[in-house]
Structures are given as structure tokens and as C-alpha cells.
Short mmCIF file of C-alpha atoms and ligand atoms in Angstrom, two decimals:
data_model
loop_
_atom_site.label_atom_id
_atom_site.label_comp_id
_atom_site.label_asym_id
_atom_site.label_seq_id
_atom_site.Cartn_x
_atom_site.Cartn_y
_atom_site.Cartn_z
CA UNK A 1 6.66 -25.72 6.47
CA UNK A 2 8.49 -22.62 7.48
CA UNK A 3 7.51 -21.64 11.18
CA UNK A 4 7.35 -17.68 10.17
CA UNK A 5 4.60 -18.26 7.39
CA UNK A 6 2.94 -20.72 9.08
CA UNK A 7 2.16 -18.31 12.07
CA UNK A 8 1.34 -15.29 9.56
CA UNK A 9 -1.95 -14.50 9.21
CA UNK A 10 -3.78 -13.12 6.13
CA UNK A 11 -2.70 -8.75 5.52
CA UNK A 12 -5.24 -6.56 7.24
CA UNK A 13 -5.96 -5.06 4.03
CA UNK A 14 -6.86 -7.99 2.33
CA UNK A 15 -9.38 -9.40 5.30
CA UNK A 16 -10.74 -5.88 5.86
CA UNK A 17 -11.37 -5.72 2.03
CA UNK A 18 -12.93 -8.92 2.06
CA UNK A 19 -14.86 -7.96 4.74
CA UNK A 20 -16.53 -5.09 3.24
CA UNK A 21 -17.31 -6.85 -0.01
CA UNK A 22 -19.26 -9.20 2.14
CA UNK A 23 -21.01 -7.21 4.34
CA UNK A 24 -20.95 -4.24 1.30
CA UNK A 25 -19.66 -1.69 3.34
CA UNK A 26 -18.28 1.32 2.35
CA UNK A 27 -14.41 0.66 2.22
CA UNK A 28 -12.35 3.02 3.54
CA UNK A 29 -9.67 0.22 4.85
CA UNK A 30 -7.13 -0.79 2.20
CA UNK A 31 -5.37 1.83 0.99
CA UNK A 32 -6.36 2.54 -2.74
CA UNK A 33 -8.19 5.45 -4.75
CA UNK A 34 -11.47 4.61 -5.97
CA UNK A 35 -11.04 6.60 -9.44
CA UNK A 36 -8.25 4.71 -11.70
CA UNK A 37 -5.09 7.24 -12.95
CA UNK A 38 -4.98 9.43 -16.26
CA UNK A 39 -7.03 7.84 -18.96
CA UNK A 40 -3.64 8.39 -21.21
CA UNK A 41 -1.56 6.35 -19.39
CA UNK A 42 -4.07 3.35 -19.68
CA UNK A 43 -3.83 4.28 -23.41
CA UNK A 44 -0.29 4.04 -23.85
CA UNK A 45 -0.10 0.44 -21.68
CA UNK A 46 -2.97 -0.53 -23.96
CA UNK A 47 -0.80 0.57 -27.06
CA UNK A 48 1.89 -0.89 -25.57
CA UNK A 49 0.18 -3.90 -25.10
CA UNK A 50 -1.35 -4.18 -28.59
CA UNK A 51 2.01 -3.33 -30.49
CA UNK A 52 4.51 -5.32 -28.50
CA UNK A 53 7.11 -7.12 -27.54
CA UNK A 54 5.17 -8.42 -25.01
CA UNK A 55 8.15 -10.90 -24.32
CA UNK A 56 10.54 -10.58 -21.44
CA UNK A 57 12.32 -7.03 -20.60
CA UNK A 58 15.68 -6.02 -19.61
CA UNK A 59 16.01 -7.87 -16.25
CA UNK A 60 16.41 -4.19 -14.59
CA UNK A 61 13.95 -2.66 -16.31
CA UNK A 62 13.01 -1.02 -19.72
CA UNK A 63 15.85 1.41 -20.18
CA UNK A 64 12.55 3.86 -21.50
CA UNK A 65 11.30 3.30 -17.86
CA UNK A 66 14.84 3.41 -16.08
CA UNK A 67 15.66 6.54 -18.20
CA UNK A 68 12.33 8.25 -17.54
CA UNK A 69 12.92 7.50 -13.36
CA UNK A 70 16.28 8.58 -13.41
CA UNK A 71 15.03 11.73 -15.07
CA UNK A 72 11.99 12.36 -12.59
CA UNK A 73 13.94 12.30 -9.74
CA UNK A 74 17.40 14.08 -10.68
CA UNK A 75 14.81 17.14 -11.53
CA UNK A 76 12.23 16.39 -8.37
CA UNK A 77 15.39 15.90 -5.80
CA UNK A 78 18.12 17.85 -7.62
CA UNK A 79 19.60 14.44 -7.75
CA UNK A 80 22.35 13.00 -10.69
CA UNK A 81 21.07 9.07 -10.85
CA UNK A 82 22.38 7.24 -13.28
CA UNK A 83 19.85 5.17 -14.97
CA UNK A 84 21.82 2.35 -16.19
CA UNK A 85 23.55 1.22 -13.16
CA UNK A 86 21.44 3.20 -10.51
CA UNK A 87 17.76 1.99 -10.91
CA UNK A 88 15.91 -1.07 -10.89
CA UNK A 89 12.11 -1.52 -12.09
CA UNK A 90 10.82 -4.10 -9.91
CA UNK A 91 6.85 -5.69 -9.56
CA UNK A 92 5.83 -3.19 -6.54
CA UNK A 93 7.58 -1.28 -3.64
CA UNK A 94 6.86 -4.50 -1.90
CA UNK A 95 9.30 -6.56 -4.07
CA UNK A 96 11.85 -4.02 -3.81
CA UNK A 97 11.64 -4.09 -0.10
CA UNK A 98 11.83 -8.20 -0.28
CA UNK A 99 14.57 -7.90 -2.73
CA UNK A 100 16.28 -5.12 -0.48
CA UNK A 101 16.37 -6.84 2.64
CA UNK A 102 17.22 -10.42 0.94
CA UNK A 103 20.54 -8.82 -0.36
CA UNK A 104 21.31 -6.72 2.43
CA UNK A 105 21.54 -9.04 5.09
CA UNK A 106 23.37 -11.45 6.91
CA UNK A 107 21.63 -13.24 9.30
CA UNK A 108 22.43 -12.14 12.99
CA UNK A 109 22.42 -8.37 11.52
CA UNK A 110 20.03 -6.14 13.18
CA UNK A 111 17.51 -4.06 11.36
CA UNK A 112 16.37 -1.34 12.74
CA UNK A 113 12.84 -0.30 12.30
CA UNK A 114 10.04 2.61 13.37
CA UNK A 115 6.59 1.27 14.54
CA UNK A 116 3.96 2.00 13.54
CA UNK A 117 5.29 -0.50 10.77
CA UNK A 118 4.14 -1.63 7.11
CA UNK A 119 2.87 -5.01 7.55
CA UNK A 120 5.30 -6.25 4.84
CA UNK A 121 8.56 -5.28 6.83
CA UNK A 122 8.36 -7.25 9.57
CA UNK A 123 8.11 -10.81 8.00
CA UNK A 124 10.73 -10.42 5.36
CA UNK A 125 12.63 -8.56 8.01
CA UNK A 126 12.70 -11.89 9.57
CA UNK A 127 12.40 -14.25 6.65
CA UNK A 128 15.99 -12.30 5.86
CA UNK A 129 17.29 -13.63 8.77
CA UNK A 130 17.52 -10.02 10.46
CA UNK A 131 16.98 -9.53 13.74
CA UNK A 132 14.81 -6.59 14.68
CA UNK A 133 15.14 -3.55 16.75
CA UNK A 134 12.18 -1.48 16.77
CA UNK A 135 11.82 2.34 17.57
CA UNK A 136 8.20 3.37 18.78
CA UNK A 137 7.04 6.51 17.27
CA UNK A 138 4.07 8.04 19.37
CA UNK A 139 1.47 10.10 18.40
CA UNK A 140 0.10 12.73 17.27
CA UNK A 141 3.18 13.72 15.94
CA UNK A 142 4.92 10.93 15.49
CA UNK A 143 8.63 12.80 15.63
CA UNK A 144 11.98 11.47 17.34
CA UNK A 145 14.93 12.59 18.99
CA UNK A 146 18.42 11.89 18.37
CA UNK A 147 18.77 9.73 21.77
CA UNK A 148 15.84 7.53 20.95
CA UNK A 149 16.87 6.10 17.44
CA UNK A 150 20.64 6.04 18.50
CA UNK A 151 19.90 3.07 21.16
CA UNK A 152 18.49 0.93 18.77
CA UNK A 153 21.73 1.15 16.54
CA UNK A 154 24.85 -1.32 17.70
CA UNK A 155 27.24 -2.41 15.85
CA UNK A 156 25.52 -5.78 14.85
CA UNK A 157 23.51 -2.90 12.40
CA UNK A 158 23.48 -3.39 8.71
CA UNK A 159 19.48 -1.53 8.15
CA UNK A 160 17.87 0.75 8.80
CA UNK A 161 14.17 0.61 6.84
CA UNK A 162 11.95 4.32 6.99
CA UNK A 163 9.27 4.83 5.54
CA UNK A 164 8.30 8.52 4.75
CA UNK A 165 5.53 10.23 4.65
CA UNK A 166 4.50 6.92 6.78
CA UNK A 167 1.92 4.91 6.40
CA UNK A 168 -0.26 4.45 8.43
CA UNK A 169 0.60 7.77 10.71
CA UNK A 170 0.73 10.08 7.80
CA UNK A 171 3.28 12.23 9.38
CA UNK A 172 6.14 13.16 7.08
CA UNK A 173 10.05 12.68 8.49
CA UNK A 174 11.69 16.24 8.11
CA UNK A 175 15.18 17.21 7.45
CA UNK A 176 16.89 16.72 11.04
CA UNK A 177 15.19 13.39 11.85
CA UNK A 178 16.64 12.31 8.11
CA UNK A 179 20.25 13.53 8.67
CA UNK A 180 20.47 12.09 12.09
CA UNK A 181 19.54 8.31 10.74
CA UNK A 182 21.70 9.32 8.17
CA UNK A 183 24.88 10.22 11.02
CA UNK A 184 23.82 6.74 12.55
CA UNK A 185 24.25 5.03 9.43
CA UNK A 186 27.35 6.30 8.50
CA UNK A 187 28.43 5.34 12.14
CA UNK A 188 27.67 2.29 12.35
CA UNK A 189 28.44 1.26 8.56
CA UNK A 190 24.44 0.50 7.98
CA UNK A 191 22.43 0.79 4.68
CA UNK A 192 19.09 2.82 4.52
CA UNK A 193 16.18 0.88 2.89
CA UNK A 194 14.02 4.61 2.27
CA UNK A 195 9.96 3.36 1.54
CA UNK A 196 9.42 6.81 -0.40
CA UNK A 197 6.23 5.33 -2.08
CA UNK A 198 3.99 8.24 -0.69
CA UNK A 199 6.63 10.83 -1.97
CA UNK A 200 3.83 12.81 -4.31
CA UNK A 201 1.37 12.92 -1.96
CA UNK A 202 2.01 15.82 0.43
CA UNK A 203 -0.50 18.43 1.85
CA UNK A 204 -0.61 21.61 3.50
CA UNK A 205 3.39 22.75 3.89
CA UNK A 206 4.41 19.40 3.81
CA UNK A 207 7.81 18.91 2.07
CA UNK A 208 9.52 15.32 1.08
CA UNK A 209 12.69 15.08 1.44
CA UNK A 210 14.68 12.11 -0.34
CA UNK A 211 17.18 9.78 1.94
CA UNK A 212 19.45 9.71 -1.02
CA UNK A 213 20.09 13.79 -0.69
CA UNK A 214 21.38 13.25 2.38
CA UNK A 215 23.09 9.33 2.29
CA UNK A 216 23.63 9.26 -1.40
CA UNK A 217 26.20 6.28 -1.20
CA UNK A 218 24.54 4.21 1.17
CA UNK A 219 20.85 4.36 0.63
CA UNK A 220 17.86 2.67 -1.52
CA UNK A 221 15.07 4.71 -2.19
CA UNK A 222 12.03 3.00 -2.89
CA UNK A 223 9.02 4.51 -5.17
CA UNK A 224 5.87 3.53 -6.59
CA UNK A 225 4.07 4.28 -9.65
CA UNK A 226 1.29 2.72 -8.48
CA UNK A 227 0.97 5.42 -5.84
CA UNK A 228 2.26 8.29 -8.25
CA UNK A 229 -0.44 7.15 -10.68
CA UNK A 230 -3.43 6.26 -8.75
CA UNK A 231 -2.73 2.35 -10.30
CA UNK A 232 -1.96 0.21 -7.82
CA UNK A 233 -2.43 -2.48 -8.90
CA UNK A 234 0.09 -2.27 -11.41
CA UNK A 235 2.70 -3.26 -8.95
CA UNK A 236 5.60 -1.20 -10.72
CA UNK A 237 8.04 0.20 -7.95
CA UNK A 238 11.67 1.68 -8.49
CA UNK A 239 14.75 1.58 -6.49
CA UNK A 240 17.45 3.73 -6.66
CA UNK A 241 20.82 3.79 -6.02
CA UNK A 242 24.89 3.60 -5.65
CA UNK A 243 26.09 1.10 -8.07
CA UNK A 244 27.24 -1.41 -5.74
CA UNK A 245 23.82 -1.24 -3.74
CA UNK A 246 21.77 -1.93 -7.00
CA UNK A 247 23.74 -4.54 -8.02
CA UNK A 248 23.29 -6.43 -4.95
CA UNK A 249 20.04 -5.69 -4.98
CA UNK A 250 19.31 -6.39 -8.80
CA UNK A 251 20.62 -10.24 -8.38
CA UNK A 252 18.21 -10.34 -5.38
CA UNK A 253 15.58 -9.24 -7.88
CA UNK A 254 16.03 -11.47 -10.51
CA UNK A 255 15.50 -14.41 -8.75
CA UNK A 256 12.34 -13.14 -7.12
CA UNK A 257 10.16 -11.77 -10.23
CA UNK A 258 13.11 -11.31 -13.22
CA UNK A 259 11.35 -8.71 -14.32
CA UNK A 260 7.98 -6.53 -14.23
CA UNK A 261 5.46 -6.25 -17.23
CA UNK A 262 6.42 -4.54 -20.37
CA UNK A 263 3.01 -2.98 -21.40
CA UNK A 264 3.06 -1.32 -18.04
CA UNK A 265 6.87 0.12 -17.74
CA UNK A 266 5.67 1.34 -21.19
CA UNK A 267 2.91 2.67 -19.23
CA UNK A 268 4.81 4.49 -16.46
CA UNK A 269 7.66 5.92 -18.68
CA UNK A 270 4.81 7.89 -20.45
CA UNK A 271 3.39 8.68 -17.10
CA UNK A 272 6.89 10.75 -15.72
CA UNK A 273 6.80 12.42 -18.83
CA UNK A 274 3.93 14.64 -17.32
CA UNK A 275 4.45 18.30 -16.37
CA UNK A 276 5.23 18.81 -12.23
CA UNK A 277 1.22 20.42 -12.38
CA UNK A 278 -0.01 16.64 -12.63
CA UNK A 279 1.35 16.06 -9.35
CA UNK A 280 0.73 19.41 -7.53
CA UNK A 281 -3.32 19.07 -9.08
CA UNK A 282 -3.27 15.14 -7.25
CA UNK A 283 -2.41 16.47 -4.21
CA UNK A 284 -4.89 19.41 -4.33
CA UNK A 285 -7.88 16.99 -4.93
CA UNK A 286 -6.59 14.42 -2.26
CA UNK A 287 -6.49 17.43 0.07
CA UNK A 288 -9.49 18.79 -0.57
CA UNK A 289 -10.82 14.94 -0.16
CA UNK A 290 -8.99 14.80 3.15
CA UNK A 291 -10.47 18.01 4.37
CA UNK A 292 -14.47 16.82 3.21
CA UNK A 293 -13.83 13.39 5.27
CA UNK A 294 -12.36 14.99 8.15
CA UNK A 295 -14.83 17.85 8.54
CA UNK A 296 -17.98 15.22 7.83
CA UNK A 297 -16.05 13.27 11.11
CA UNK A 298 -15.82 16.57 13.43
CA UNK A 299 -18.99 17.12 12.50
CA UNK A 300 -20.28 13.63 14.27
CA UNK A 301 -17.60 14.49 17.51
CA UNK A 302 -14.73 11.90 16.22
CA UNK A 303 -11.23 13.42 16.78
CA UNK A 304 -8.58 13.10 13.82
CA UNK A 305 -4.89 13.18 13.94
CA UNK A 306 -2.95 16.02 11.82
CA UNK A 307 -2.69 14.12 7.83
CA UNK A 308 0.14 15.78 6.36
CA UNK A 309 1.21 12.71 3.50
CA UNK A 310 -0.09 9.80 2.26
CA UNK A 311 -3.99 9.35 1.33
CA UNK A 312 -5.01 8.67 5.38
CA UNK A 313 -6.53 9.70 7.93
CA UNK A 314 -6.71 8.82 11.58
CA UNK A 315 -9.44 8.57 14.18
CA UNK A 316 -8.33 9.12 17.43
CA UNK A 317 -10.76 7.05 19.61
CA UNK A 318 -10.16 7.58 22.90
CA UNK A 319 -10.53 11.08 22.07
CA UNK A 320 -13.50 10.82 20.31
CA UNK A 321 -15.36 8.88 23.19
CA UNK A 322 -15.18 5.74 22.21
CA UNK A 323 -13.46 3.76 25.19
CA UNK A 324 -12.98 0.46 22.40
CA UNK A 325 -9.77 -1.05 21.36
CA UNK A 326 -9.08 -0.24 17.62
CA UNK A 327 -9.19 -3.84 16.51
CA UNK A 328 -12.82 -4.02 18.19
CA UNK A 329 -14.08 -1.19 16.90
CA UNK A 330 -13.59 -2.12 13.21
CA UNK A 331 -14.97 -5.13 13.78
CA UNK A 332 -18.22 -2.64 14.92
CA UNK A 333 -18.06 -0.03 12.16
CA UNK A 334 -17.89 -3.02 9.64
CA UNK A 335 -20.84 -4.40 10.65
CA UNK A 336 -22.28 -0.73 10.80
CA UNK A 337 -21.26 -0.11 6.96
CA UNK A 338 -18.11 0.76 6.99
CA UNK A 339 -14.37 -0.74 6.76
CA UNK A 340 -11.36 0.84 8.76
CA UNK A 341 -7.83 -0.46 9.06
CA UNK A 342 -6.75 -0.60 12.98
CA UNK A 343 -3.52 0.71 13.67
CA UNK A 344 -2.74 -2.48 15.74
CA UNK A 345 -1.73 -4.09 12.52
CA UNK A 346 0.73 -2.03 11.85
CA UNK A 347 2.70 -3.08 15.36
CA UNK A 348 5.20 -5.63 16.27
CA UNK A 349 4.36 -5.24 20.29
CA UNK A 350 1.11 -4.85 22.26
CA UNK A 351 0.72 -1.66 23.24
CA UNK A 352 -0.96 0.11 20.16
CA UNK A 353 -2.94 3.25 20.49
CA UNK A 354 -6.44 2.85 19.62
CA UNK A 355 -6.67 4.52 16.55
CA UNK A 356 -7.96 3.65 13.22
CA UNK A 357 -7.33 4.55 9.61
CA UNK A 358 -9.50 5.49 6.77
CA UNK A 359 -8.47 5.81 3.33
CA UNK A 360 -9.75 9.14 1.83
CA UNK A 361 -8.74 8.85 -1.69
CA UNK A 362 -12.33 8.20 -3.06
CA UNK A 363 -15.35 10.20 -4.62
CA UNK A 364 -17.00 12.65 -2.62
CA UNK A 365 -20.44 10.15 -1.88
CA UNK A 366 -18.20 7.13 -0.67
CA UNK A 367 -16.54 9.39 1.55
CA UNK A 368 -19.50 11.04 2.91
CA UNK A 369 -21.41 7.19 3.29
CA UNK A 370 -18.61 6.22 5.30
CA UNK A 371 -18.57 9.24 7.55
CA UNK A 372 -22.27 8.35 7.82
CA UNK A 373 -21.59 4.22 8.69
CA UNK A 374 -19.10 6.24 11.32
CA UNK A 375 -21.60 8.49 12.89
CA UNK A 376 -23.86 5.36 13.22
CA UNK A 377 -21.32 2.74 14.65
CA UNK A 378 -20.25 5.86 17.14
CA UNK A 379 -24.01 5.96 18.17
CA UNK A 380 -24.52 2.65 18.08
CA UNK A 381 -21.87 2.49 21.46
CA UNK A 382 -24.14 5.30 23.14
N1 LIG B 1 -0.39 -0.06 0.81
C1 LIG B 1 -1.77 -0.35 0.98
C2 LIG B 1 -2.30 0.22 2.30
O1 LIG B 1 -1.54 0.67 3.13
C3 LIG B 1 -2.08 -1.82 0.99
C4 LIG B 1 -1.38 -2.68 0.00
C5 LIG B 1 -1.81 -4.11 0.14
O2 LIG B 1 -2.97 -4.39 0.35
N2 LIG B 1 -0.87 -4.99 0.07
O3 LIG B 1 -3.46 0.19 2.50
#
């Protein structure tokens, strides 16, 4: 048996999901929106589905899909991708970041990392044969300086995996932090693996910027329709870039899933062809979402951290008077209605703070039942 699986347990999202099925919480753990995307898109995977082929696609993708990413992001990012030999469809950002990481490394090369980290990066990290050098973001902001992320680079780096807006922090990496990674990178001959799933989902001033503007030769951006779409469950992700990056990366894919489902690519292709309004109105509702759940939470004396990307929100506990680690207390709010995801999961080291995230991409009723489980679990500790 291999040691590194062996000692894995199950994802927090999964046991936290299962969790609140059982005890029929309210789940605001995993992260995933409780409405399903645009009612067309369904319709055109359905067509899709109905008309054919239904047989295997293009190992990189439809070329409709590939042609249709290519096109989103040379007119989101003022970017010139070239869809045949600069994207790859794969089954989910989480393949892409398997695939990315198999092809990339050696083993003996360091990765370098920012914690708090996706639960998926770690393992494969490892699995890859990298060896990992984590940088430790704090909060509330979350930002870095040059000095911090420059001691975790050597010259044993090959790379660097960022995730922004991050999950779980939802802080969004600006400009500077970008081009420095991007100097280190280019100094120490490393490739950036750029998780850019959250991309679309930006609120108040927030602004994305794309890894491959600034590192176009030497970076793999990472996006998910899933995400873009409100289907996650679709597991279609894209990566993009340099020729000789994707077609390292492409012979990692092929051997992993070959290729994703046609009926969906079909799916997605149709998706991008919607006006840049789809996107700005998704973010708008998610705000306005964000803003109900946080102002039902300072309402009941919990203390949030700033939201400025993905669809999460964090309680500060401490803060908030609760004198709990996070893993404890969503043990308690479970059993008091509602599921959370505790920011422990998302670190390598101890030493997490004790905060927890909730997942505020659902109707206005969930959102206000789990404020409510909140309010009671809080009072419960009184
Ligand atoms: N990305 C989702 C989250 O952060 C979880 C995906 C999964 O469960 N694998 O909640």
C-alpha cells in the first residue's frame, strides 16, 4: 500500500457533508451553490447528450471547448492563447493540478506553497515526489512581503502552486504580490501552477489578475467551469499555457482521465459564449448573499473576516467569544444544525487560527437557518 494514502484521511468536505446529511443540518461546509447554473446550459449538455457522439473526444479537449476558452480569456485578460497548442480540457481543476504537478516534477524538487492550503495540493505535492516548502499567510489579510516568499525559494525550486482569490481565506493576491512570485520564478528557473478557479467571483473592488499576464512563458493557469457555472459537479477545468508547458502537461493528462465528457465540453463552450453581464450579475447575487449571511452573524456578536473572492466567509472565533479550537467547534455547530469547514484542514502544520468557513452561495432561508444553528451553538457555549 502506498504509505501517503494510507495515512490520508477522508477530504473535510466530504465528512462535513456527510455529516450534515446525517444529522440534517444546514450545510454551509463544502463549498457548492445550492441553485444549479443557467437552465440553457443544462439544455445544450442535454442536446448534446441526446444528438451525439457521445464517444471519446480529442484527448485535449473539444476544439469547440478549447476555442471557446482560448477566446474567454484573450478578451477577459487581454491575453493571445492559442487554443490548439495552449489549452487543455481536463475532468476538474483538481486533475489539472494532479496532472500539473505529475509533469512538472522531479523528485527532490521543492514546491513551494502558501498555507492556508487546498486540501488537494499537499498529497499530490508529495505523491509527485516534491518536497514542500510552505509560506504561512496570516490573517485577516492574508498579504506577503517580498522577504517572506523569497526564503522559501532555493535553487532545488521547480513550483510554485497559488491559488487566487484563495480558498479558504477569500483574500485575492494583487498585482505586486503576483509580479514578485513571478521575479522569483524567473530567478530561480521555477514554473507557476496558478489555481485561478475562483477567477469570476470577485466582490466589492476586488480585481483578478491572471499569473499568465505577468509569467506568460512559464505559467499554468488553472480554471473551472464548474465554478464559472455554478456546476460543480461537472468536473470540467482548463489549463492554459506556453506550448512546451501544455505538452508536458497534456501527456500527464492522458494517462490520468484521457479525456473529460463530451455532452458537457458541449455544455461549457455554450456557456463562454455568454455576454461579460452573466458574470458581473453572479457576482452581484453572491455579494448580496455574502452581505445577508454576514450581517445575520454580526447580528448574533460573531466576528467575520473581510470576503473579497470566492463564495466564503470566515468566522473569526476568538473574536467572536468563543475560546474553542475551530475543529471543536464544528464538531458543536454540527450537532447544533449546522455544518462549517475548519480552517485547520486547510494546514500542513499545527498552528491554525481558529477560524471557520461557511459557504454562502445558497438561497436566502438556508443562509438565514444556518446563521440561526450559529446563534444557537454560540449560546449553547454561554
Ligand atoms: N472546492 C470545494 C470547497 O472548497 C470542495 C471540493 C471538494 O469537495 N472536493 O469547498
Amino acid at each position: 500500500m502506498n504509505s501517503l494514502y494510507a495515512s490520508l484521511g477522508t477530504t473535510v468536505f466530504e465528512t462535513m457533508s456527510r455529516l450534515a446529511a446525517e444529522k440534517g443540518a444546514v450545510n454551509l461546509g463544502q463549498g457548492f451553490p445550492e441553485d444549479d447554473g443557467p437552465r440553457d446550459i443544462l439544455e445544450a449538455a442535454a442536446r448534446a447528450t441526446l444528438e451525439g457522439p457521445n464517444q471519446y473526444p480529442s484527448m485535449r479537449g473539444l476544439p469547440a471547448l478549447r476555442e471557446a476558452v482560448a477566446a474567454h480569456y484573450n478578451a477577459h485578460h487581454t491575453l493571445d492563447l492559442d487554443w490548439a497548442s495552449e489549452v487543455t480540457i481536463t475532468s476538474g481543476a483538481t486533475e489539472a493540478i494532479a496532472a500539473a504537478l505529475l509533469a512538472f516534477i522531479e523528485p527532490g524538487d521543492e514546491v513551494v506553497l502558501f498555507e492556508p492550503l487546498y486540501d488537494a495540493y499537499l498529497p499530490m505535492v508529495k505523491r509527485a515526489g516534491g518536497i514542500p516548502r510552505i509560506v504561512r499567510l496570516q490573517p485577516p489579510h492574508w498579504r506577503f512581503e517580498r522577504e517572506t516568499v523569497a526564503a522559501a525559494f532555493s535553487d532545488k525550486t521547480r513550483v510554485v502552486v497559488i491559488n487566487t482569490p484563495l480558498n479558504p481565506s477569500a483574500s485575492v493576491m494583487n498585482r505586486a504580490e503576483l509580479g514578485l512570485i513571478a521575479d522569483l520564478c524567473r530567478k530561480h528557473d521555477a514554473i507557476c501552477v496558478s489555481d485561478e478557479v475562483w477567477e469570476h467571483l470577485l466582490f466589492d473592488d476586488a480585481e483578478h489578475v491572471s499569473m499568465l499576464n505577468l509569467l506568460r512563458d512559464r505559467s499554468l493557469k488553472i480554471g473551472s467551469a464548474g465554478k464559472m457555472f455554478s456546476l460543480t459537479g461537472w468536473k470540467v477545468g482548463f489549463a492554459c499555457g506556453a506550448p512546451p508547458l501544455t505538452e508536458l502537461f497534456a501527456k500527464a493528462h492522458q494517462f490520468l482521465t484521457f479525456v473529460t465528457p463530451p455532452n458537457l465540453q458541449r455544455g461549457v463552450a455554450y456557456g463562454l459564449s455568454k455576454p461579460a453581464s452573466y458574470f458581473t450579475d453572479m457576482c452581484a447575487a453572491f455579494q448580496r448573499s455574502r452581505d445577508r449571511l454576514k450581517s445575520a452573524l454580526e447580528g448574533e456578536g460573531f466576528v467575520t473576516l473581510p470576503a473579497r473572492g470566492a463564495y466564503f466567509l470566515s468566522i473569526d472565533l476568538a473574536a467572536s467569544g468563543i475560546d474553542m479550537s475551530d475543529e471543536a467547534f464544528a464538531r458543536h455547530a454540527v450537532d447544533h444544525g449546522v455544518a462549517t469547514i475548519p480552517f485547520s484542514a486547510f494546514y500542513a502544520n499545527p498552528g491554525a487560527p481558529a477560524l471557520v468557513r461557511l459557504c454562502f452561495a445558497k438561497r436566502d432561508a438556508t443562509l438565514d437557518r444556518g446563521a440561526e444553528a450559529l446563534a444557537r451553538a454560540k449560546r449553547a457555549l454561554a
